[in-house]
Amino acid sequence: MKADLIIDASTIVCCTDGEGAGIIENGYVAVKDGRIIALGEENAPLDMRDRDTRIINAAGKTVTPGLIDAHTHLVHGGSREKELPLKLKGVPYLEILKMGGGILSTVRNTRSATKEELKAKARKSLDQMLLHGTTTVEAKSGYGLDFDTEIKCLEAANELKNSHPIDIVTTYMGAHAVPEEFKGNTQGYISFMVEKVMPYVRKNNLAEFIDVFCEEGVFSPEESRIIMQKGKEQGFKLKIHADEIVPLQGAELAGELGAVSAEHLLAASDAGIDSMAKGGVTAVLLPGTSFYLMLGKYARAQEMMDRGVRVALATDYNPGTCPTENLQSIMTFACFGMKMTPEEIIKGMTLNAAHAVDRAEEIGSLEVGKKADIVIFDAPNIEYIVYHFGINHVDTVIKGGKTVVENGRIL
Ligand code: IZC
Ligand code: ZN
């Protein structure tokens, strides 16, 4: 493969491990055969500028690792804008769900859609994500709940993985809600997931993770524990939607069971934060959802970082509580909602997000040997991207060494 040489970049944000974000001013990044082969300050060594090397001038621009969206509900049917009047009247999210709306309304739309329809809709979202700088995305099922629809959604995500530049990490989230056909029989639904769906998903390699919505009126901590333990026994890695609205000690559970990540965490206790630090659980914070649910409250990011928890950021892209594919908007919510610094924010969407999907060996930072997933923003520094909000700053996206977005357009 031809080599690419990004030169004269105003800012390169390496996102390497340790303090800060590893910033290089006026530097270069060299890419060959899909990998980063060199990077540094000033000019690239002359022998790299041979005839076969494509030079990308990044003067006035900022180079970062490809963004990783570590929490999305990518595959689903329909949308929920018609719930806006209810939301504006102050009907709480969990109340709308109890009335058979919310997640359950998306379940009806997902069940009635064909796999091709779901793929076409998800593909549009993936295009938006790519245009906004996302190169890897985690995608959960959980809007089918029955066997056929969960498998349909996971197959859709896996097929998209092979036909779209974005890499997709898949998660089985049957434990997103109790479906209407199991109403009043949560135990029966748990047995169905554990005995019927999980073994099939595992055998066919349709998902690497499982996830549980541990929340009042959805799955209790005791039920969540059983689902996670059974999943772990079958070889799944664990994620948990923990302490989003009501504090239920989901963070404690994540630490105890060795989950790879715990998500939301607005109501996580001090003990829960310590349990996550001890268990090496990455916190995936979703400030777009705090904003969209009008909770008037954000996760305690600073407290988590101070206590030794790795903090990642994601969109939570879903049709109910955060309908956006754009991680750059999430940067602004993280800054103003949680007082995270631009360096903490960019690391939360790169290296820390890579940890949240168990890919930190391969992606998430600009380092020699890592996969060449790179974004060039038309902005002189990362502060500028966070500060000038609501627009798309992406100029170029390189995925695995291949340029897939140029001048802000998909090639
Ligand atoms: O569709 O409401 N929180 N699951 C848990 C969601 C939000 C997605 C939805
Ligand atoms: Zn979610």
CSV table of C-alpha atoms and ligand atoms in Angstrom, one decimal:
chain,number,residue,atom,x,y,z
A,1,MET,CA,0.0,0.0,0.0
A,2,LYS,CA,1.1,3.6,-0.7
A,3,ALA,CA,2.4,5.6,2.2
A,4,ASP,CA,0.7,8.7,3.5
A,5,LEU,CA,2.5,11.5,5.2
A,6,ILE,CA,0.6,14.1,7.2
A,7,ILE,CA,2.8,17.2,7.5
A,8,ASP,CA,2.8,20.6,9.2
A,9,ALA,CA,-0.1,19.7,11.5
A,10,SER,CA,-0.7,22.6,14.0
A,11,THR,CA,-1.6,20.1,16.7
A,12,ILE,CA,-1.3,16.4,17.0
A,13,VAL,CA,-3.1,14.8,19.9
A,14,CYS,CA,-1.6,11.4,20.4
A,15,CYS,CA,-3.9,10.3,23.3
A,16,THR,CA,-1.2,8.0,24.7
A,17,ASP,CA,-1.4,6.5,28.2
A,18,GLY,CA,-0.4,8.7,31.2
A,19,GLU,CA,-0.9,12.3,32.1
A,20,GLY,CA,-2.4,14.7,29.6
A,21,ALA,CA,-3.3,13.9,26.0
A,22,GLY,CA,0.2,13.7,24.5
A,23,ILE,CA,0.2,16.8,22.4
A,24,ILE,CA,2.7,17.5,19.6
A,25,GLU,CA,2.8,21.0,18.0
A,26,ASN,CA,3.9,21.4,14.4
A,27,GLY,CA,4.4,17.7,13.7
A,28,TYR,CA,3.9,14.9,11.2
A,29,VAL,CA,2.4,11.4,11.1
A,30,ALA,CA,3.5,8.7,8.6
A,31,VAL,CA,1.3,5.8,7.7
A,32,LYS,CA,2.1,2.7,5.7
A,33,ASP,CA,0.3,-0.6,5.1
A,34,GLY,CA,-2.6,0.5,7.3
A,35,ARG,CA,-0.4,1.3,10.3
A,36,ILE,CA,1.3,4.3,11.9
A,37,ILE,CA,5.0,4.0,11.2
A,38,ALA,CA,6.4,7.2,12.5
A,39,LEU,CA,5.3,10.5,14.1
A,40,GLY,CA,7.0,13.4,15.7
A,41,GLU,CA,7.8,17.1,15.8
A,42,GLU,CA,8.9,19.3,13.0
A,43,ASN,CA,9.5,17.8,9.6
A,44,ALA,CA,9.3,14.2,8.7
A,45,PRO,CA,12.6,12.5,7.8
A,46,LEU,CA,13.5,13.2,4.1
A,47,ASP,CA,13.5,9.5,3.1
A,48,MET,CA,9.8,9.4,3.8
A,49,ARG,CA,9.1,12.0,1.1
A,50,ASP,CA,9.7,9.7,-1.8
A,51,ARG,CA,7.7,9.6,-5.0
A,52,ASP,CA,5.1,7.0,-3.8
A,53,THR,CA,4.3,9.0,-0.7
A,54,ARG,CA,1.1,11.0,-0.7
A,55,ILE,CA,1.6,14.3,1.2
A,56,ILE,CA,-1.3,15.6,3.2
A,57,ASN,CA,-0.8,19.2,4.3
A,58,ALA,CA,-2.4,19.7,7.8
A,59,ALA,CA,-1.3,23.3,8.3
A,60,GLY,CA,-3.7,25.0,10.7
A,61,LYS,CA,-5.3,21.7,11.5
A,62,THR,CA,-5.6,19.2,14.3
A,63,VAL,CA,-4.8,15.5,14.0
A,64,THR,CA,-6.3,13.0,16.4
A,65,PRO,CA,-6.9,9.2,16.6
A,66,GLY,CA,-10.1,8.1,15.0
A,67,LEU,CA,-13.0,8.7,17.4
A,68,ILE,CA,-14.5,5.7,19.1
A,69,ASP,CA,-18.2,5.7,20.0
A,70,ALA,CA,-18.2,3.1,22.8
A,71,HIS,CA,-22.0,3.1,23.4
A,72,THR,CA,-24.7,3.2,20.8
A,73,HIS,CA,-28.0,1.5,20.1
A,74,LEU,CA,-27.3,1.7,16.4
A,75,VAL,CA,-29.7,-0.8,14.9
A,76,HIS,CA,-33.4,0.0,15.4
A,77,GLY,CA,-36.6,0.8,13.5
A,78,GLY,CA,-38.5,4.1,13.6
A,79,SER,CA,-38.0,7.2,15.7
A,80,ARG,CA,-39.7,8.8,18.8
A,81,GLU,CA,-40.1,12.5,18.0
A,82,LYS,CA,-43.9,12.1,18.7
A,83,GLU,CA,-43.0,11.6,22.4
A,84,LEU,CA,-41.7,15.2,22.6
A,85,PRO,CA,-45.0,16.8,23.9
A,86,LEU,CA,-45.1,14.2,26.7
A,87,LYS,CA,-41.5,15.0,27.6
A,88,LEU,CA,-42.2,18.7,27.5
A,89,LYS,CA,-45.2,18.1,29.9
A,90,GLY,CA,-42.7,16.6,32.3
A,91,VAL,CA,-43.7,12.9,32.0
A,92,PRO,CA,-40.6,11.1,33.1
A,93,TYR,CA,-38.7,8.7,30.8
A,94,LEU,CA,-39.4,5.6,33.0
A,95,GLU,CA,-43.2,6.6,33.1
A,96,ILE,CA,-43.4,6.7,29.3
A,97,LEU,CA,-41.8,3.2,29.3
A,98,LYS,CA,-44.3,1.9,31.8
A,99,MET,CA,-47.1,3.2,29.6
A,100,GLY,CA,-45.8,0.9,26.8
A,101,GLY,CA,-43.9,3.8,25.0
A,102,GLY,CA,-40.2,4.6,25.0
A,103,ILE,CA,-38.1,1.5,24.4
A,104,LEU,CA,-41.2,-0.6,23.8
A,105,SER,CA,-42.4,1.6,21.0
A,106,THR,CA,-39.1,1.2,19.3
A,107,VAL,CA,-39.4,-2.5,19.8
A,108,ARG,CA,-42.6,-2.6,17.8
A,109,ASN,CA,-41.0,-0.6,15.0
A,110,THR,CA,-37.9,-2.8,15.0
A,111,ARG,CA,-39.9,-6.1,15.0
A,112,SER,CA,-41.9,-4.9,12.0
A,113,ALA,CA,-38.9,-3.9,9.9
A,114,THR,CA,-37.0,-6.2,7.6
A,115,LYS,CA,-33.3,-6.8,8.1
A,116,GLU,CA,-32.6,-4.8,4.9
A,117,GLU,CA,-34.6,-1.9,6.2
A,118,LEU,CA,-32.8,-1.9,9.5
A,119,LYS,CA,-29.4,-2.1,7.7
A,120,ALA,CA,-30.3,0.8,5.3
A,121,LYS,CA,-31.3,3.0,8.3
A,122,ALA,CA,-28.2,2.0,10.3
A,123,ARG,CA,-25.9,2.6,7.3
A,124,LYS,CA,-27.2,6.2,7.1
A,125,SER,CA,-26.2,6.6,10.7
A,126,LEU,CA,-22.8,5.0,10.2
A,127,ASP,CA,-22.2,7.5,7.3
A,128,GLN,CA,-23.0,10.4,9.6
A,129,MET,CA,-20.7,9.0,12.3
A,130,LEU,CA,-17.9,8.6,9.8
A,131,LEU,CA,-18.4,12.2,8.5
A,132,HIS,CA,-18.1,13.4,12.1
A,133,GLY,CA,-14.9,11.5,12.8
A,134,THR,CA,-16.0,8.2,14.3
A,135,THR,CA,-14.0,5.2,13.1
A,136,THR,CA,-15.1,2.5,15.5
A,137,VAL,CA,-18.6,2.1,17.1
A,138,GLU,CA,-20.1,-0.3,19.7
A,139,ALA,CA,-23.6,-1.4,18.7
A,140,LYS,CA,-26.1,-3.0,21.0
A,141,SER,CA,-29.2,-5.0,20.1
A,142,GLY,CA,-32.1,-4.7,22.5
A,143,TYR,CA,-35.0,-3.5,20.4
A,144,GLY,CA,-36.1,-6.9,19.3
A,145,LEU,CA,-36.2,-8.7,22.6
A,146,ASP,CA,-37.7,-11.8,21.0
A,147,PHE,CA,-35.4,-14.4,19.5
A,148,ASP,CA,-35.9,-13.6,15.8
A,149,THR,CA,-35.6,-9.9,16.0
A,150,GLU,CA,-32.6,-9.8,18.3
A,151,ILE,CA,-30.8,-12.1,15.9
A,152,LYS,CA,-32.0,-10.1,13.0
A,153,CYS,CA,-30.5,-6.9,14.5
A,154,LEU,CA,-27.2,-8.6,15.5
A,155,GLU,CA,-26.9,-10.1,12.0
A,156,ALA,CA,-27.6,-6.6,10.5
A,157,ALA,CA,-24.8,-5.1,12.6
A,158,ASN,CA,-22.4,-7.9,11.7
A,159,GLU,CA,-23.1,-7.6,8.0
A,160,LEU,CA,-22.6,-3.8,8.2
A,161,LYS,CA,-19.2,-4.4,9.8
A,162,ASN,CA,-18.1,-6.0,6.6
A,163,SER,CA,-19.6,-3.5,4.2
A,164,HIS,CA,-18.8,-0.1,5.9
A,165,PRO,CA,-15.5,1.5,6.7
A,166,ILE,CA,-16.5,1.9,10.4
A,167,ASP,CA,-15.5,-1.1,12.6
A,168,ILE,CA,-18.4,-2.3,14.7
A,169,VAL,CA,-18.2,-4.1,18.1
A,170,THR,CA,-21.4,-5.9,18.8
A,171,THR,CA,-23.3,-6.3,22.1
A,172,TYR,CA,-26.3,-8.5,22.9
A,173,MET,CA,-28.7,-6.4,25.0
A,174,GLY,CA,-31.8,-8.5,25.3
A,175,ALA,CA,-31.9,-7.2,28.9
A,176,HIS,CA,-32.9,-3.8,27.7
A,177,ALA,CA,-36.6,-4.1,28.7
A,178,VAL,CA,-39.0,-6.9,29.6
A,179,PRO,CA,-41.1,-7.5,26.4
A,180,GLU,CA,-44.9,-7.2,26.5
A,181,GLU,CA,-45.2,-11.0,26.0
A,182,PHE,CA,-43.3,-11.6,29.3
A,183,LYS,CA,-45.0,-8.8,31.3
A,184,GLY,CA,-45.1,-9.9,34.9
A,185,ASN,CA,-42.8,-12.8,34.2
A,186,THR,CA,-39.3,-11.3,34.3
A,187,GLN,CA,-37.9,-14.6,35.5
A,188,GLY,CA,-39.3,-16.3,32.5
A,189,TYR,CA,-37.7,-13.7,30.2
A,190,ILE,CA,-34.3,-14.1,31.9
A,191,SER,CA,-34.4,-17.8,31.5
A,192,PHE,CA,-35.3,-17.3,27.8
A,193,MET,CA,-32.3,-15.0,27.3
A,194,VAL,CA,-29.8,-17.1,29.2
A,195,GLU,CA,-30.9,-20.5,27.8
A,196,LYS,CA,-32.2,-19.7,24.3
A,197,VAL,CA,-30.7,-16.5,23.0
A,198,MET,CA,-27.2,-16.3,24.5
A,199,PRO,CA,-26.0,-19.7,23.4
A,200,TYR,CA,-27.1,-19.0,19.8
A,201,VAL,CA,-25.4,-15.6,19.8
A,202,ARG,CA,-22.2,-17.1,21.2
A,203,LYS,CA,-22.2,-20.1,18.9
A,204,ASN,CA,-22.6,-17.9,15.8
A,205,ASN,CA,-20.2,-15.2,17.1
A,206,LEU,CA,-22.8,-12.5,16.8
A,207,ALA,CA,-21.8,-10.5,19.9
A,208,GLU,CA,-18.7,-10.1,22.0
A,209,PHE,CA,-20.4,-8.3,24.9
A,210,ILE,CA,-23.7,-8.5,26.8
A,211,ASP,CA,-25.3,-5.5,28.5
A,212,VAL,CA,-28.1,-5.1,31.0
A,213,PHE,CA,-30.3,-2.1,31.8
A,214,CYS,CA,-30.1,-2.2,35.6
A,215,GLU,CA,-32.8,0.4,36.5
A,216,GLU,CA,-35.9,0.8,38.7
A,217,GLY,CA,-38.8,-0.9,36.9
A,218,VAL,CA,-36.5,-2.6,34.4
A,219,PHE,CA,-34.0,-5.2,35.7
A,220,SER,CA,-33.2,-5.1,39.5
A,221,PRO,CA,-29.6,-5.5,40.7
A,222,GLU,CA,-30.3,-9.1,41.7
A,223,GLU,CA,-31.7,-9.9,38.2
A,224,SER,CA,-28.8,-8.0,36.6
A,225,ARG,CA,-26.3,-10.0,38.6
A,226,ILE,CA,-27.8,-13.3,37.4
A,227,ILE,CA,-27.9,-12.2,33.8
A,228,MET,CA,-24.3,-11.0,33.9
A,229,GLN,CA,-23.0,-14.1,35.7
A,230,LYS,CA,-24.7,-16.4,33.2
A,231,GLY,CA,-23.4,-14.4,30.3
A,232,LYS,CA,-19.9,-14.4,31.7
A,233,GLU,CA,-20.0,-18.2,32.1
A,234,GLN,CA,-20.9,-18.4,28.4
A,235,GLY,CA,-17.9,-16.4,27.5
A,236,PHE,CA,-19.3,-12.9,27.0
A,237,LYS,CA,-17.6,-9.8,28.2
A,238,LEU,CA,-19.7,-7.6,30.4
A,239,LYS,CA,-21.3,-4.1,30.2
A,240,ILE,CA,-24.0,-2.6,32.4
A,241,HIS,CA,-26.3,0.5,32.2
A,242,ALA,CA,-25.7,1.4,35.8
A,243,ASP,CA,-27.2,4.0,38.1
A,244,GLU,CA,-28.5,6.2,35.3
A,245,ILE,CA,-31.6,7.5,37.0
A,246,VAL,CA,-32.1,5.7,40.4
A,247,PRO,CA,-29.1,4.7,42.5
A,248,LEU,CA,-29.2,0.8,42.6
A,249,GLN,CA,-25.6,0.0,43.2
A,250,GLY,CA,-25.0,-0.9,39.6
A,251,ALA,CA,-21.4,0.5,39.7
A,252,GLU,CA,-20.7,-1.8,42.7
A,253,LEU,CA,-21.9,-4.7,40.7
A,254,ALA,CA,-19.8,-3.8,37.7
A,255,GLY,CA,-16.6,-3.7,39.8
A,256,GLU,CA,-17.5,-6.9,41.6
A,257,LEU,CA,-18.2,-8.9,38.4
A,258,GLY,CA,-15.3,-7.5,36.5
A,259,ALA,CA,-17.3,-5.7,33.8
A,260,VAL,CA,-15.3,-4.1,31.0
A,261,SER,CA,-17.4,-1.0,31.3
A,262,ALA,CA,-20.3,0.6,33.2
A,263,GLU,CA,-22.4,3.2,31.5
A,264,HIS,CA,-24.3,6.4,32.5
A,265,LEU,CA,-23.5,6.4,36.3
A,266,LEU,CA,-25.2,9.7,37.1
A,267,ALA,CA,-26.3,8.3,40.4
A,268,ALA,CA,-23.3,6.2,41.2
A,269,SER,CA,-22.2,6.2,44.8
A,270,ASP,CA,-18.7,6.8,46.2
A,271,ALA,CA,-18.5,3.1,47.0
A,272,GLY,CA,-19.6,2.3,43.5
A,273,ILE,CA,-16.8,4.5,42.0
A,274,ASP,CA,-14.3,2.9,44.3
A,275,SER,CA,-15.5,-0.6,43.2
A,276,MET,CA,-15.0,0.4,39.6
A,277,ALA,CA,-11.5,1.7,40.2
A,278,LYS,CA,-10.6,-1.5,42.0
A,279,GLY,CA,-12.1,-3.7,39.3
A,280,GLY,CA,-10.6,-1.8,36.4
A,281,VAL,CA,-14.0,-1.0,35.0
A,282,THR,CA,-14.1,1.9,32.4
A,283,ALA,CA,-16.8,4.5,33.1
A,284,VAL,CA,-18.7,5.3,29.9
A,285,LEU,CA,-20.3,8.7,30.5
A,286,LEU,CA,-23.1,9.9,28.2
A,287,PRO,CA,-23.7,13.6,28.8
A,288,GLY,CA,-25.8,14.0,25.7
A,289,THR,CA,-28.4,11.8,27.4
A,290,SER,CA,-28.3,13.9,30.6
A,291,PHE,CA,-29.0,16.9,28.5
A,292,TYR,CA,-31.7,15.2,26.4
A,293,LEU,CA,-33.6,13.8,29.4
A,294,MET,CA,-33.5,17.2,31.1
A,295,LEU,CA,-32.2,15.6,34.2
A,296,GLY,CA,-30.4,18.7,35.4
A,297,LYS,CA,-27.6,16.4,36.5
A,298,TYR,CA,-24.5,14.9,35.0
A,299,ALA,CA,-22.2,12.1,36.1
A,300,ARG,CA,-19.4,13.0,38.5
A,301,ALA,CA,-16.6,12.7,36.0
A,302,GLN,CA,-14.0,14.6,38.1
A,303,GLU,CA,-14.7,12.5,41.1
A,304,MET,CA,-14.3,9.3,39.1
A,305,MET,CA,-11.0,10.5,37.5
A,306,ASP,CA,-9.7,11.6,41.0
A,307,ARG,CA,-10.5,8.1,42.4
A,308,GLY,CA,-8.7,6.3,39.6
A,309,VAL,CA,-11.5,5.4,37.2
A,310,ARG,CA,-10.8,5.6,33.5
A,311,VAL,CA,-13.5,7.8,31.9
A,312,ALA,CA,-14.7,7.3,28.4
A,313,LEU,CA,-17.4,9.4,26.6
A,314,ALA,CA,-20.0,8.2,24.0
A,315,THR,CA,-23.1,9.4,22.2
A,316,ASP,CA,-25.6,6.7,23.5
A,317,TYR,CA,-27.0,7.2,20.0
A,318,ASN,CA,-30.6,5.9,20.3
A,319,PRO,CA,-34.1,7.0,19.2
A,320,GLY,CA,-35.3,8.0,22.7
A,321,THR,CA,-32.7,9.6,24.9
A,322,CYS,CA,-30.0,10.8,22.6
A,323,PRO,CA,-30.7,10.8,18.9
A,324,THR,CA,-27.4,12.0,17.6
A,325,GLU,CA,-24.5,10.3,15.8
A,326,ASN,CA,-22.2,13.3,16.4
A,327,LEU,CA,-19.4,12.9,19.0
A,328,GLN,CA,-18.4,16.5,18.6
A,329,SER,CA,-21.6,17.6,20.2
A,330,ILE,CA,-20.9,15.3,23.1
A,331,MET,CA,-17.6,17.1,23.5
A,332,THR,CA,-19.4,20.3,24.3
A,333,PHE,CA,-21.9,18.6,26.7
A,334,ALA,CA,-18.9,16.9,28.5
A,335,CYS,CA,-17.2,20.3,28.8
A,336,PHE,CA,-20.1,22.4,30.1
A,337,GLY,CA,-22.0,19.6,31.8
A,338,MET,CA,-19.2,17.8,33.6
A,339,LYS,CA,-16.4,20.4,33.5
A,340,MET,CA,-14.1,18.0,31.6
A,341,THR,CA,-11.1,19.7,29.9
A,342,PRO,CA,-10.6,19.3,26.1
A,343,GLU,CA,-7.7,17.0,26.8
A,344,GLU,CA,-9.8,14.7,29.1
A,345,ILE,CA,-12.6,14.8,26.5
A,346,ILE,CA,-10.6,13.8,23.5
A,347,LYS,CA,-8.9,11.0,25.5
A,348,GLY,CA,-12.4,9.9,26.6
A,349,MET,CA,-13.4,9.4,22.9
A,350,THR,CA,-10.2,7.7,21.9
A,351,LEU,CA,-7.9,5.7,24.2
A,352,ASN,CA,-10.4,5.4,27.1
A,353,ALA,CA,-13.1,4.5,24.7
A,354,ALA,CA,-10.8,1.9,23.2
A,355,HIS,CA,-10.5,0.4,26.7
A,356,ALA,CA,-14.3,0.4,27.0
A,357,VAL,CA,-14.6,-1.9,23.9
A,358,ASP,CA,-11.5,-3.9,24.8
A,359,ARG,CA,-9.5,-2.7,21.8
A,360,ALA,CA,-6.8,-0.5,23.4
A,361,GLU,CA,-4.0,-2.7,22.0
A,362,GLU,CA,-5.0,-1.9,18.5
A,363,ILE,CA,-6.7,1.6,18.4
A,364,GLY,CA,-7.3,4.7,20.4
A,365,SER,CA,-4.0,6.5,20.2
A,366,LEU,CA,-1.4,7.7,17.6
A,367,GLU,CA,1.5,5.5,18.3
A,368,VAL,CA,3.9,3.6,16.1
A,369,GLY,CA,2.4,0.1,15.3
A,370,LYS,CA,-1.2,1.0,16.0
A,371,LYS,CA,-3.8,0.9,13.3
A,372,ALA,CA,-3.9,4.1,11.2
A,373,ASP,CA,-7.4,5.3,12.2
A,374,ILE,CA,-6.8,9.1,12.1
A,375,VAL,CA,-9.0,12.2,11.9
A,376,ILE,CA,-7.9,15.6,10.7
A,377,PHE,CA,-10.0,18.5,12.0
A,378,ASP,CA,-10.2,21.8,10.3
A,379,ALA,CA,-9.4,23.5,13.6
A,380,PRO,CA,-6.0,24.7,15.0
A,381,ASN,CA,-6.4,22.9,18.4
A,382,ILE,CA,-8.8,20.7,20.3
A,383,GLU,CA,-10.0,23.5,22.5
A,384,TYR,CA,-11.4,25.1,19.4
A,385,ILE,CA,-13.4,22.0,18.5
A,386,VAL,CA,-15.1,21.9,21.9
A,387,TYR,CA,-15.6,25.6,21.9
A,388,HIS,CA,-17.0,26.2,18.4
A,389,PHE,CA,-20.0,23.9,18.9
A,390,GLY,CA,-22.8,22.5,16.8
A,391,ILE,CA,-21.0,22.2,13.5
A,392,ASN,CA,-18.8,19.5,12.0
A,393,HIS,CA,-15.0,20.3,12.0
A,394,VAL,CA,-13.9,17.1,10.3
A,395,ASP,CA,-11.8,17.6,7.1
A,396,THR,CA,-10.3,14.1,6.6
A,397,VAL,CA,-10.8,10.6,8.0
A,398,ILE,CA,-8.3,7.9,7.4
A,399,LYS,CA,-9.5,4.4,8.3
A,400,GLY,CA,-6.9,1.6,8.5
A,401,GLY,CA,-4.6,3.6,6.3
A,402,LYS,CA,-7.2,4.4,3.7
A,403,THR,CA,-8.7,7.9,3.2
A,404,VAL,CA,-12.4,7.5,3.5
A,405,VAL,CA,-13.5,11.2,4.1
A,406,GLU,CA,-11.8,14.1,2.3
A,407,ASN,CA,-12.8,17.8,2.4
A,408,GLY,CA,-15.6,16.7,4.7
A,409,ARG,CA,-17.2,14.3,2.2
A,410,ILE,CA,-17.3,10.5,2.1
A,411,LEU,CA,-15.2,9.2,-0.9
B,1,IZC,O1,-34.5,3.6,23.6
B,1,IZC,O2,-34.7,4.7,25.4
B,1,IZC,N1,-31.6,4.3,28.3
B,1,IZC,N2,-32.0,2.6,26.9
B,1,IZC,C1,-31.6,2.9,28.3
B,1,IZC,C2,-32.2,3.7,26.3
B,1,IZC,C3,-31.9,4.7,27.1
B,1,IZC,C4,-32.6,3.7,24.9
B,1,IZC,C5,-34.0,4.1,24.6
B,2,ZN,ZN,-27.6,2.9,26.3
